[in-house]
mmCIF file of C-alpha atoms in Angstrom:
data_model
loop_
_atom_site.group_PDB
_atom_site.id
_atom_site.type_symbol
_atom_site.label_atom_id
_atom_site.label_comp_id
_atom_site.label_asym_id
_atom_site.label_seq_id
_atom_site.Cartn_x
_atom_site.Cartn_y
_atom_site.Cartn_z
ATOM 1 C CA UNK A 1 -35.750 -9.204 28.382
ATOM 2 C CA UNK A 2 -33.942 -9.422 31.580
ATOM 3 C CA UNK A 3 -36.279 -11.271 34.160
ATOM 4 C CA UNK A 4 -35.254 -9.178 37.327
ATOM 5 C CA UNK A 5 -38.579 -7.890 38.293
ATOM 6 C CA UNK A 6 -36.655 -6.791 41.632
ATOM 7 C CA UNK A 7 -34.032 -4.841 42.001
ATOM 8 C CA UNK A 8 -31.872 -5.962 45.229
ATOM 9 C CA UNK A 9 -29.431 -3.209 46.445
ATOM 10 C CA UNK A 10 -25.583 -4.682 47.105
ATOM 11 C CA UNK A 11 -25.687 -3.832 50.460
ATOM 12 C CA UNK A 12 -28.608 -5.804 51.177
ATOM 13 C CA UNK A 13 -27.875 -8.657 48.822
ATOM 14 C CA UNK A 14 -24.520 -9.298 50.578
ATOM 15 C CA UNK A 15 -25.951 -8.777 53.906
ATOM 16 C CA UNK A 16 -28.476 -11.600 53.085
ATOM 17 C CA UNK A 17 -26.022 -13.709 51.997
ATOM 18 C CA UNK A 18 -23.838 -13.189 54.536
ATOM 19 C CA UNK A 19 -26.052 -15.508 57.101
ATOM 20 C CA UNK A 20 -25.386 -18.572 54.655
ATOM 21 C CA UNK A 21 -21.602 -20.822 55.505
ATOM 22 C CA UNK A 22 -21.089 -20.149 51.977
ATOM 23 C CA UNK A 23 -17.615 -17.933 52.588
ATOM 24 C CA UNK A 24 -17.424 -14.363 50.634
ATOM 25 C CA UNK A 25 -19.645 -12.707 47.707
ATOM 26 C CA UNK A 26 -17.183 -13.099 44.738
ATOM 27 C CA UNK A 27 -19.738 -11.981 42.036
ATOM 28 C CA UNK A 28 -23.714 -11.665 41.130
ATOM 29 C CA UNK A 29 -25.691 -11.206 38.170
ATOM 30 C CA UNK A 30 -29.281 -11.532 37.225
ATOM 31 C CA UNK A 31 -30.297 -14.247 34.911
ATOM 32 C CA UNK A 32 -33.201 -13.961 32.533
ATOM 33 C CA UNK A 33 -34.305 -18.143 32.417
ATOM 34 C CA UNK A 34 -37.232 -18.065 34.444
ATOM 35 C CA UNK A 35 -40.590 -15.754 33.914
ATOM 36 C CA UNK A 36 -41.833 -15.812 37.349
ATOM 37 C CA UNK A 37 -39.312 -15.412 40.224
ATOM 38 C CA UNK A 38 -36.676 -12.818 40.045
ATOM 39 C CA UNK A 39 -33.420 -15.298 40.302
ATOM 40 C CA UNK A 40 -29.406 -14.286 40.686
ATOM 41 C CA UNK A 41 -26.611 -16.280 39.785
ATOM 42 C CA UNK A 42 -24.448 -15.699 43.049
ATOM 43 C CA UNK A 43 -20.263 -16.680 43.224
ATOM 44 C CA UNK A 44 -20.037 -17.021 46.412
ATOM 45 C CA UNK A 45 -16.098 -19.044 47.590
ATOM 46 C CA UNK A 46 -18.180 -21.984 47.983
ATOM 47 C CA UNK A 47 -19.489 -22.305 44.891
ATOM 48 C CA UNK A 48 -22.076 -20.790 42.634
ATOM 49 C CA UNK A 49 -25.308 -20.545 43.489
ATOM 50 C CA UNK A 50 -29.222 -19.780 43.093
ATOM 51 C CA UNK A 51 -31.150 -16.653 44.855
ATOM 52 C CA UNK A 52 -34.433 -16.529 44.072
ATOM 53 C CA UNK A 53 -36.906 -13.938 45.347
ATOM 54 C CA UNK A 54 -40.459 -15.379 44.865
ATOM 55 C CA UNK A 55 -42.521 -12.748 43.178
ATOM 56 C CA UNK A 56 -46.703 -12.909 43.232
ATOM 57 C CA UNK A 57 -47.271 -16.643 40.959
ATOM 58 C CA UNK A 58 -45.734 -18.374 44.023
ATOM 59 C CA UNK A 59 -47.792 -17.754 47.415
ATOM 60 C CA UNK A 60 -45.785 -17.619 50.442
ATOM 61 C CA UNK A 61 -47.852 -20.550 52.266
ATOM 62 C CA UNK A 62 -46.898 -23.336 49.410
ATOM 63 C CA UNK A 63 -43.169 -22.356 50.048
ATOM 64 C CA UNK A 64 -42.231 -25.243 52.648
ATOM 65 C CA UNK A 65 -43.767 -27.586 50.414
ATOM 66 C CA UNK A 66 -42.232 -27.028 47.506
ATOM 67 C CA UNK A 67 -38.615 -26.674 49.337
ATOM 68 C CA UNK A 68 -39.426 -29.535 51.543
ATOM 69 C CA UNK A 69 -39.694 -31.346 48.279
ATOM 70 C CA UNK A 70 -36.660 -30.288 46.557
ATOM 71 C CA UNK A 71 -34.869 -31.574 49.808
ATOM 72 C CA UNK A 72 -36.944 -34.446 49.514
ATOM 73 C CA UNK A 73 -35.794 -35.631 46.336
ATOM 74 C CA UNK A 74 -32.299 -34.545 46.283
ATOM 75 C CA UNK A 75 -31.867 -36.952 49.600
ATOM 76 C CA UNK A 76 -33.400 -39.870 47.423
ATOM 77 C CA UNK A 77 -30.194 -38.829 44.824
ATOM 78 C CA UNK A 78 -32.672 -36.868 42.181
ATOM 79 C CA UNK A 79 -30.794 -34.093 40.808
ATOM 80 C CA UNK A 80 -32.146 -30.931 41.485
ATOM 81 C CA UNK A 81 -32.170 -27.437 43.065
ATOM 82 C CA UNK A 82 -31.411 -27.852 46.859
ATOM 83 C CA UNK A 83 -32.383 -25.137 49.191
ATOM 84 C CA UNK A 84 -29.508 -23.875 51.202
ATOM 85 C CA UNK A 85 -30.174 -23.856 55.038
ATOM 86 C CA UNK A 86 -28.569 -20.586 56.701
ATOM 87 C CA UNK A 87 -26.559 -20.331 59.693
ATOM 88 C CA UNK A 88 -29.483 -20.526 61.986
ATOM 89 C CA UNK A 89 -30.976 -23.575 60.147
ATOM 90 C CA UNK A 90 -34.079 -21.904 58.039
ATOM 91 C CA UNK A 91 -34.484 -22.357 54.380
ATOM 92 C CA UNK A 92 -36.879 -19.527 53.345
ATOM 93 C CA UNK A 93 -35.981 -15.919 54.499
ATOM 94 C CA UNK A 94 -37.297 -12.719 53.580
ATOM 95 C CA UNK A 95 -35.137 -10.163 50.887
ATOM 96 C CA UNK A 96 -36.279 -6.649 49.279
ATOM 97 C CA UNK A 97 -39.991 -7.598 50.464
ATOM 98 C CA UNK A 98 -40.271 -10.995 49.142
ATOM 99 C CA UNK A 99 -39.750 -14.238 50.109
ATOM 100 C CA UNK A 100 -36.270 -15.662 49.251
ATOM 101 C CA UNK A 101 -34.596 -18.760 49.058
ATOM 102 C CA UNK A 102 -30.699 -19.739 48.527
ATOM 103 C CA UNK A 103 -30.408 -23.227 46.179
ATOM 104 C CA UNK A 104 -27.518 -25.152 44.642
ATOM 105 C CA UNK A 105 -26.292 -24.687 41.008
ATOM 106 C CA UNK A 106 -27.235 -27.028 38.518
ATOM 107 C CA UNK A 107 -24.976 -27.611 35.227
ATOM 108 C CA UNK A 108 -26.744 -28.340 31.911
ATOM 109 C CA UNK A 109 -28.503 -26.774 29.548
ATOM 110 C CA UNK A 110 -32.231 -27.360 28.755
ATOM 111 C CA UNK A 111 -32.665 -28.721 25.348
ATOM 112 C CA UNK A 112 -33.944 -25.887 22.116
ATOM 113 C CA UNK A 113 -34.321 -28.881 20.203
ATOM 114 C CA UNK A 114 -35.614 -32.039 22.079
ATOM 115 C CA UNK A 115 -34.484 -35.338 20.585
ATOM 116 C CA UNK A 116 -35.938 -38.786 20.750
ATOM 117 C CA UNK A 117 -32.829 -39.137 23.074
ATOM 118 C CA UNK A 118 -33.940 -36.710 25.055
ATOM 119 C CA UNK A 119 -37.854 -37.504 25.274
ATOM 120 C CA UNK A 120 -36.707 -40.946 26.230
ATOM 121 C CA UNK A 121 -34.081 -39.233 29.408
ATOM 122 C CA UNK A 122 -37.466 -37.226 30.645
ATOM 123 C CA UNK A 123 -39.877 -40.337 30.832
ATOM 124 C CA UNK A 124 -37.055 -42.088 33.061
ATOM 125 C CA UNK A 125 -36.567 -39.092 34.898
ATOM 126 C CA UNK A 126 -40.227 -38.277 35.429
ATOM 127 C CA UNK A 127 -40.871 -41.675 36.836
ATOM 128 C CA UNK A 128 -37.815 -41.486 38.834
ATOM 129 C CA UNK A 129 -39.558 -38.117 40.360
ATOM 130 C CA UNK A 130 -42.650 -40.018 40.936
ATOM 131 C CA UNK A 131 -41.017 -42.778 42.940
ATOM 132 C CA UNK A 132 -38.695 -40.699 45.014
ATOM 133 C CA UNK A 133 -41.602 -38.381 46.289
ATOM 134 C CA UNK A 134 -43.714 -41.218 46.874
ATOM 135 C CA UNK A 135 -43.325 -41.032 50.722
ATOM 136 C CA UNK A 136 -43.058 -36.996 50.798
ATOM 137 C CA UNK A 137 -45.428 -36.398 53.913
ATOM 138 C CA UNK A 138 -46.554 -32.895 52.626
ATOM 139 C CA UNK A 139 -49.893 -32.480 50.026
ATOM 140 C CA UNK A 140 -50.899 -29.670 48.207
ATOM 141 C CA UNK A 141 -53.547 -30.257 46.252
ATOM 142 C CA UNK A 142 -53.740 -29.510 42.420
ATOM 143 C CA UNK A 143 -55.199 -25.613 41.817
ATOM 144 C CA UNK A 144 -55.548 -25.882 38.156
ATOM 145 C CA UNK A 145 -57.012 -29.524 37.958
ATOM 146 C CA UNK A 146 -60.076 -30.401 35.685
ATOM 147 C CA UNK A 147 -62.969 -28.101 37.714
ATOM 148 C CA UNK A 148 -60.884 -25.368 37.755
ATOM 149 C CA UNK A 149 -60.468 -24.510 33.398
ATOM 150 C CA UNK A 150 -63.793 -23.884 33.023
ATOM 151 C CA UNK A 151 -63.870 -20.833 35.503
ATOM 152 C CA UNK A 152 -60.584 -19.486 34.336
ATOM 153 C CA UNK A 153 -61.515 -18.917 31.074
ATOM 154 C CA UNK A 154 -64.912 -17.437 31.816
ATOM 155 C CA UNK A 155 -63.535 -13.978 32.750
ATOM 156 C CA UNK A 156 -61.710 -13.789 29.252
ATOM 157 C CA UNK A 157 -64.182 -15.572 27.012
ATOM 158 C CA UNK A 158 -65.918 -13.089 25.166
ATOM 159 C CA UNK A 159 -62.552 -11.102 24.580
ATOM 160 C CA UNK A 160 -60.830 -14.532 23.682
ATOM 161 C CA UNK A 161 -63.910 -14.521 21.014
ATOM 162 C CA UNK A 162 -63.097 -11.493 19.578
ATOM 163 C CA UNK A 163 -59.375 -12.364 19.344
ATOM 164 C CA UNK A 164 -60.239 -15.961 18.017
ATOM 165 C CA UNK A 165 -63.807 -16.624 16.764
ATOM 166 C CA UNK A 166 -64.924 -19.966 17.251
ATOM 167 C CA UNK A 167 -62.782 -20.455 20.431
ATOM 168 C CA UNK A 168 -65.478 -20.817 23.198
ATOM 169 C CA UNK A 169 -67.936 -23.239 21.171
ATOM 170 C CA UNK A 170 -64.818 -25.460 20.381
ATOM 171 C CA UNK A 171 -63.175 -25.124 24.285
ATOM 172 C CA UNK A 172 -66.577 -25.565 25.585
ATOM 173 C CA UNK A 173 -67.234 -29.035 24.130
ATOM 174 C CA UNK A 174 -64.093 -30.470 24.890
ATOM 175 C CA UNK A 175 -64.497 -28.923 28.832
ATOM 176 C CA UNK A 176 -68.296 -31.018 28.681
ATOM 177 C CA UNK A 177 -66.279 -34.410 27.494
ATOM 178 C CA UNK A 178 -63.666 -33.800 30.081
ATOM 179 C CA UNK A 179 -65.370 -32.664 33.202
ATOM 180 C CA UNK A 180 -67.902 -35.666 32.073
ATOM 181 C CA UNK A 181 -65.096 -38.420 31.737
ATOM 182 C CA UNK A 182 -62.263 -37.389 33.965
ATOM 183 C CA UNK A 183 -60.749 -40.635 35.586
ATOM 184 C CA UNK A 184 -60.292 -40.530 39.768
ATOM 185 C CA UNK A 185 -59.290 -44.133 40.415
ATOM 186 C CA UNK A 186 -56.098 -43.715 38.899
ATOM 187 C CA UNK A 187 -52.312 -43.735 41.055
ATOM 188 C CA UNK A 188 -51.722 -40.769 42.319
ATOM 189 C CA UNK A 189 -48.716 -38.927 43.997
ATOM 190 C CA UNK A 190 -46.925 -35.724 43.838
ATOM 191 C CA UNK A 191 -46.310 -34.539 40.384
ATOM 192 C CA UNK A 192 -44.005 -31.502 38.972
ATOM 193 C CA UNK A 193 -46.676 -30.453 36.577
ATOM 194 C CA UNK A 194 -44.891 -28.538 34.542
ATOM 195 C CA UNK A 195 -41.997 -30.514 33.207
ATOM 196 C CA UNK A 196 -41.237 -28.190 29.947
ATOM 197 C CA UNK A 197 -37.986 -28.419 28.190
ATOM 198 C CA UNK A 198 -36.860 -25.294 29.622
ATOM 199 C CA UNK A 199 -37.173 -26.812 33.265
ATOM 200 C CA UNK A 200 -34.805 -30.507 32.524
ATOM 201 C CA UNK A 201 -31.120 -29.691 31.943
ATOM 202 C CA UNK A 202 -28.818 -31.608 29.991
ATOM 203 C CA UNK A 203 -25.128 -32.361 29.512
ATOM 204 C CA UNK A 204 -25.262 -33.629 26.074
ATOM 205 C CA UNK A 205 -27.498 -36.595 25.883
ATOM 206 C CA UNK A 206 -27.403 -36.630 29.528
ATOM 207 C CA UNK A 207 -30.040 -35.577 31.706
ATOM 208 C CA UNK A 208 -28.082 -33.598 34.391
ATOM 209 C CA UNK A 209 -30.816 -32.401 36.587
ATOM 210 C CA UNK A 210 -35.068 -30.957 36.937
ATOM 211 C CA UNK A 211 -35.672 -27.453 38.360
ATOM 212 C CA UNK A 212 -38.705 -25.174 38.703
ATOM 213 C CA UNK A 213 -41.150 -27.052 40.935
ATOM 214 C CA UNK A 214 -43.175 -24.608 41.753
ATOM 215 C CA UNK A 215 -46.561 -26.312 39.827
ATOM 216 C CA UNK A 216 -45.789 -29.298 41.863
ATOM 217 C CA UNK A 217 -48.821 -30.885 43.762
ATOM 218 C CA UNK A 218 -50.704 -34.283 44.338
ATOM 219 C CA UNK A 219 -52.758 -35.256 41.061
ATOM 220 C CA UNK A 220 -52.781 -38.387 39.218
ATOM 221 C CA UNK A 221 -49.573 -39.720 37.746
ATOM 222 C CA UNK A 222 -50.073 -40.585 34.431
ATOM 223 C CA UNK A 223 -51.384 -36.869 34.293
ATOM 224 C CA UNK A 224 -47.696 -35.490 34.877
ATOM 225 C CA UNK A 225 -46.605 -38.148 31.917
ATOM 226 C CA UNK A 226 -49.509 -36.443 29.368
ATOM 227 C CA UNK A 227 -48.342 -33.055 30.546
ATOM 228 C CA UNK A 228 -45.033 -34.091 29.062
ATOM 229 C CA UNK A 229 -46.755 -35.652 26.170
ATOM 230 C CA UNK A 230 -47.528 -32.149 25.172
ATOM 231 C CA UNK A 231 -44.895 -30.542 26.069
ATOM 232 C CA UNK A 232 -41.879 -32.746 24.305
ATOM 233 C CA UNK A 233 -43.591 -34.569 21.674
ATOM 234 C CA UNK A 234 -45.445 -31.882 19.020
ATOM 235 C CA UNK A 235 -42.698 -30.413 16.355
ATOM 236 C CA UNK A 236 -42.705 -26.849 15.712
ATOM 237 C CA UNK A 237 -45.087 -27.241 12.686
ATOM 238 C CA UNK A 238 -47.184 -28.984 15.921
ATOM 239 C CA UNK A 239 -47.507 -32.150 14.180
ATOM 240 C CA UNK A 240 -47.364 -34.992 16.760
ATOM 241 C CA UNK A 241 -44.054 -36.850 16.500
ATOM 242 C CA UNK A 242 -45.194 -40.493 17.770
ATOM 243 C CA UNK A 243 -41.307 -41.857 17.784
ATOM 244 C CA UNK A 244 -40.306 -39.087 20.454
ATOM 245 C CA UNK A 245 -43.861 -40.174 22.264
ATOM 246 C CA UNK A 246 -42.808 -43.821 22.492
ATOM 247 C CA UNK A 247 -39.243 -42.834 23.388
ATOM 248 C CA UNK A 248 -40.762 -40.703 26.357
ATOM 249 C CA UNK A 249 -43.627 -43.640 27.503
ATOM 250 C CA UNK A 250 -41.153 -46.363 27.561
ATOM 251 C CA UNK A 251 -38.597 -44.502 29.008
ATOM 252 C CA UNK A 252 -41.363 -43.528 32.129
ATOM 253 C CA UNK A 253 -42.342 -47.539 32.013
ATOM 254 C CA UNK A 254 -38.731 -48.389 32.155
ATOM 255 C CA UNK A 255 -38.873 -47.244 35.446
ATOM 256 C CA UNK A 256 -42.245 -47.470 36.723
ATOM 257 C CA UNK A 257 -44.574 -49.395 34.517
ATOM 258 C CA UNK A 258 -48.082 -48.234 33.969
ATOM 259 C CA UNK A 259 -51.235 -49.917 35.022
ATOM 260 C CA UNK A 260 -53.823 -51.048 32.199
ATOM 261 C CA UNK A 261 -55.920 -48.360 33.229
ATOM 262 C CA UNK A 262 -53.657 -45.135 32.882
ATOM 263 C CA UNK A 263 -52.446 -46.620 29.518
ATOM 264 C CA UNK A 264 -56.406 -46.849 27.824
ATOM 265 C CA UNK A 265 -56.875 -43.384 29.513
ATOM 266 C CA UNK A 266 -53.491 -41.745 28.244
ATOM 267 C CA UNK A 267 -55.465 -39.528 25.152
ATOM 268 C CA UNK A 268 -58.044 -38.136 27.765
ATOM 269 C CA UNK A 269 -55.423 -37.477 30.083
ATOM 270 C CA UNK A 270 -53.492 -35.903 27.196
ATOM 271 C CA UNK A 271 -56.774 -33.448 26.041
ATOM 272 C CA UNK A 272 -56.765 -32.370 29.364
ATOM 273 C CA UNK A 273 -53.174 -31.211 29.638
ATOM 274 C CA UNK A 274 -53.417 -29.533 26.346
ATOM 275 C CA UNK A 275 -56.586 -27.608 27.787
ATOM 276 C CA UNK A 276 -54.927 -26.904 31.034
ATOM 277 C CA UNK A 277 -52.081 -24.735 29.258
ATOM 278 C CA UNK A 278 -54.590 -23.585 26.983
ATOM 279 C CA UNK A 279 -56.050 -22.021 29.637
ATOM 280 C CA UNK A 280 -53.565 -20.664 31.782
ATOM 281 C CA UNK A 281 -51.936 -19.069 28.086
ATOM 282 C CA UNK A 282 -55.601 -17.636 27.255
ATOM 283 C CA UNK A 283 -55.657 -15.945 30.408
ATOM 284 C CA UNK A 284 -52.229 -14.725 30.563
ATOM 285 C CA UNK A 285 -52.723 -13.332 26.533
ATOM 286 C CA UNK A 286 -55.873 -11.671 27.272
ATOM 287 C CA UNK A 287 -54.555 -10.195 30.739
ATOM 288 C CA UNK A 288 -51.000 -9.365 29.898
ATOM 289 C CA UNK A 289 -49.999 -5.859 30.501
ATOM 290 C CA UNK A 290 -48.303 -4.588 26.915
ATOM 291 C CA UNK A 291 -45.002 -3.341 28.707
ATOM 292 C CA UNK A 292 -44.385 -6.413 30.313
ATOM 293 C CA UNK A 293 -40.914 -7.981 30.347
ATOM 294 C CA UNK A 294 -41.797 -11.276 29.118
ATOM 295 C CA UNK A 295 -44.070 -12.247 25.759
ATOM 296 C CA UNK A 296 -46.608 -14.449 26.844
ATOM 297 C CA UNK A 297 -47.133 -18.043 25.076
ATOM 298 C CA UNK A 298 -49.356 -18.282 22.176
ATOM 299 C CA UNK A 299 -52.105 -20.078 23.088
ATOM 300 C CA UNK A 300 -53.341 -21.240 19.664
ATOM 301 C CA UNK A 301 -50.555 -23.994 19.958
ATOM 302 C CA UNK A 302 -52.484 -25.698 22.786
ATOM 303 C CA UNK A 303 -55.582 -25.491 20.927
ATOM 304 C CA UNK A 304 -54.015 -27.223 17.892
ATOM 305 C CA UNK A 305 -52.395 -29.818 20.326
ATOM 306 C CA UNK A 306 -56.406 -30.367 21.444
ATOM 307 C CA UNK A 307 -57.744 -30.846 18.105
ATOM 308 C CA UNK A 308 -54.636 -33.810 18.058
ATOM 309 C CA UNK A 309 -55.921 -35.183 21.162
ATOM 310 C CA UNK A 310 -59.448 -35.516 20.574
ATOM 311 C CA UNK A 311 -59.449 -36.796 17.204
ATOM 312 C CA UNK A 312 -57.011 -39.747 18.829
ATOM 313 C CA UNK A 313 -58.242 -43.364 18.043
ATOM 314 C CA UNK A 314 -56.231 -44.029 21.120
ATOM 315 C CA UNK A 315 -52.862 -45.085 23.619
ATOM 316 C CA UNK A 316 -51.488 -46.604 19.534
ATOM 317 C CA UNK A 317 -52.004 -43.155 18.021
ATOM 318 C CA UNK A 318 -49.208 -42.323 21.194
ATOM 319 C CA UNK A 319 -46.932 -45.611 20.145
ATOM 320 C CA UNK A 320 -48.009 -46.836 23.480
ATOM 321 C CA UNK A 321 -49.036 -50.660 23.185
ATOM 322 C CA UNK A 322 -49.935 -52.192 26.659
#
């Protein structure tokens, strides 16, 4: 399903675009990669080019940071989405009702398929991320960190029970272990929090650029590096596969080595991510609307990926030796 959730009219679409040094409209079509913004693929004589109207996941107040960050990074040389300034200097505009944004094209394709190759290209990146936003004056705290599962999942628990018996009892005793262990003397920084397959592009082998930072806040680092744990690492059958694991660790350490402590922490940090997106996919099951455009995830995959984590011995069970 096409991801356009709204409908701009030419007029106003060229209008918009018109307050940009970008030259002439040559050509504009929707693009369905991305299930929460409405986003257009925009020829313009300069170039090609992003629009993306920011539809209710994002909230307008977390807009400059996330922009300032992309502008951030991309002036340390991290490849990613820049935001456009406009004639008049501004960023973030207002299009069809919504908040808007203009950012350059990236080449690549995200990987169907991640190799070892690849999972080793995402640790490097990732750790590149975390060093080049290390001085980004903006915070925004993390709204979906460890307190914050518990409560969204109560509002769909006895429905998730029905759908799933057994679920609660099970999610509930991993929440106790987390919310009783969960480290807070660990690095911290800004971290993209969602760093899925289909948000790193690739030419080849070669990582060619990160989009879709719209998760990104200030949490613990070797958090962002067990989100990516989960999300590269498990095979479709969602057996762990420990050689991508390594690949993606020492590519991260390559870069920006781990202290003792994150590394004996890694499998907590790890049941925690998996329980994060098992929330946010419980939720979005149980809530989604059946007409919507776009299938939600299954969450059962996160709650296999949780049984993984919490029957780990340890960081060897992630082919991470300190």
């Amino acid at each position: 399903a096409m991801a356009v959730y709204t409908e701009v009219a030419d007029a106003d679409l060229l209008s918009f675009m018109s307050a940009y040094p970008l030259g002439q409209v040559l050509s504009v079509k929707g693009i369905a990669e991305g299930v929460e913004n409405t986003n257009y693929l925009v020829h313009m004589e300069a170039g090609p080019f992003i629009l993306t109207l920011y539809e209710k996941r994002v909230k307008r107040h977390d807009l400059p940071f996330f922009l300032g960050l992309m502008e951030h990074l991309s002036g340390k040389g991290l490849t990613c989405p820049t935001p456009i300034h406009d004639s008049a200097g501004s960023v973030l505009r207002e299009l069809a009702g919504r908040p808007a944004a203009v950012m350059s094209f990236l080449e690549g394709m995200w990987p169907k398929r991640p190799s070892v190759a690849h999972c080793r290209a995402v640790g490097e990146a990732l750790a590149r991320f975390h060093l080049a936003a290390s001085d980004y004056g903006i915070e925004r705290p993390n709204a979906l960190s460890v307190m914050d599962w518990r409560p969204l999942m109560q509002p769909v628990a006895d429905r998730a029970e029905r759908e799933w018996p057994g679920i609660m009892a099970e999610v509930t005793t991993d929440l106790d272990a987390l919310e009783a262990r969960w480290p807070d003397a660990l690095p911290t920084g800004v971290v993209h929090a969602d760093l899925f397959p289909d948000n790193v592009f690739f030419l080849g082998d070669r990582l060619s650029g990160i989009i879709d930072f719209y998760f990104a806040c200030n949490d613990m680092l070797a958090y962002d590096l067990a989100i990516c744990l989960n999300a590269w690492c498990f095979e479709p059958d969602l057996s762990f596969n420990v050689t991508k694991s390594q690949a993606l660790v020492s590519g991260y350490q390559s870069v920006r080595p781990l202290t003792t402590n994150e590394t004996l922490v890694m499998p907590l940090l790890a049941q925690g991510a998996a329980m994060r997106f098992l929330a946010t996919r419980l939720v979005d099951w149980i809530n989604y609307p059946p007409n919507a455009f776009v299938k939600p995830h299954d969450p059962i995959a996160y709650l296999k990926r949780l049984r993984f984590h919490r029957q780990s011995q340890g960081p060897g069970d992630y082919g991470i030796t300190s």
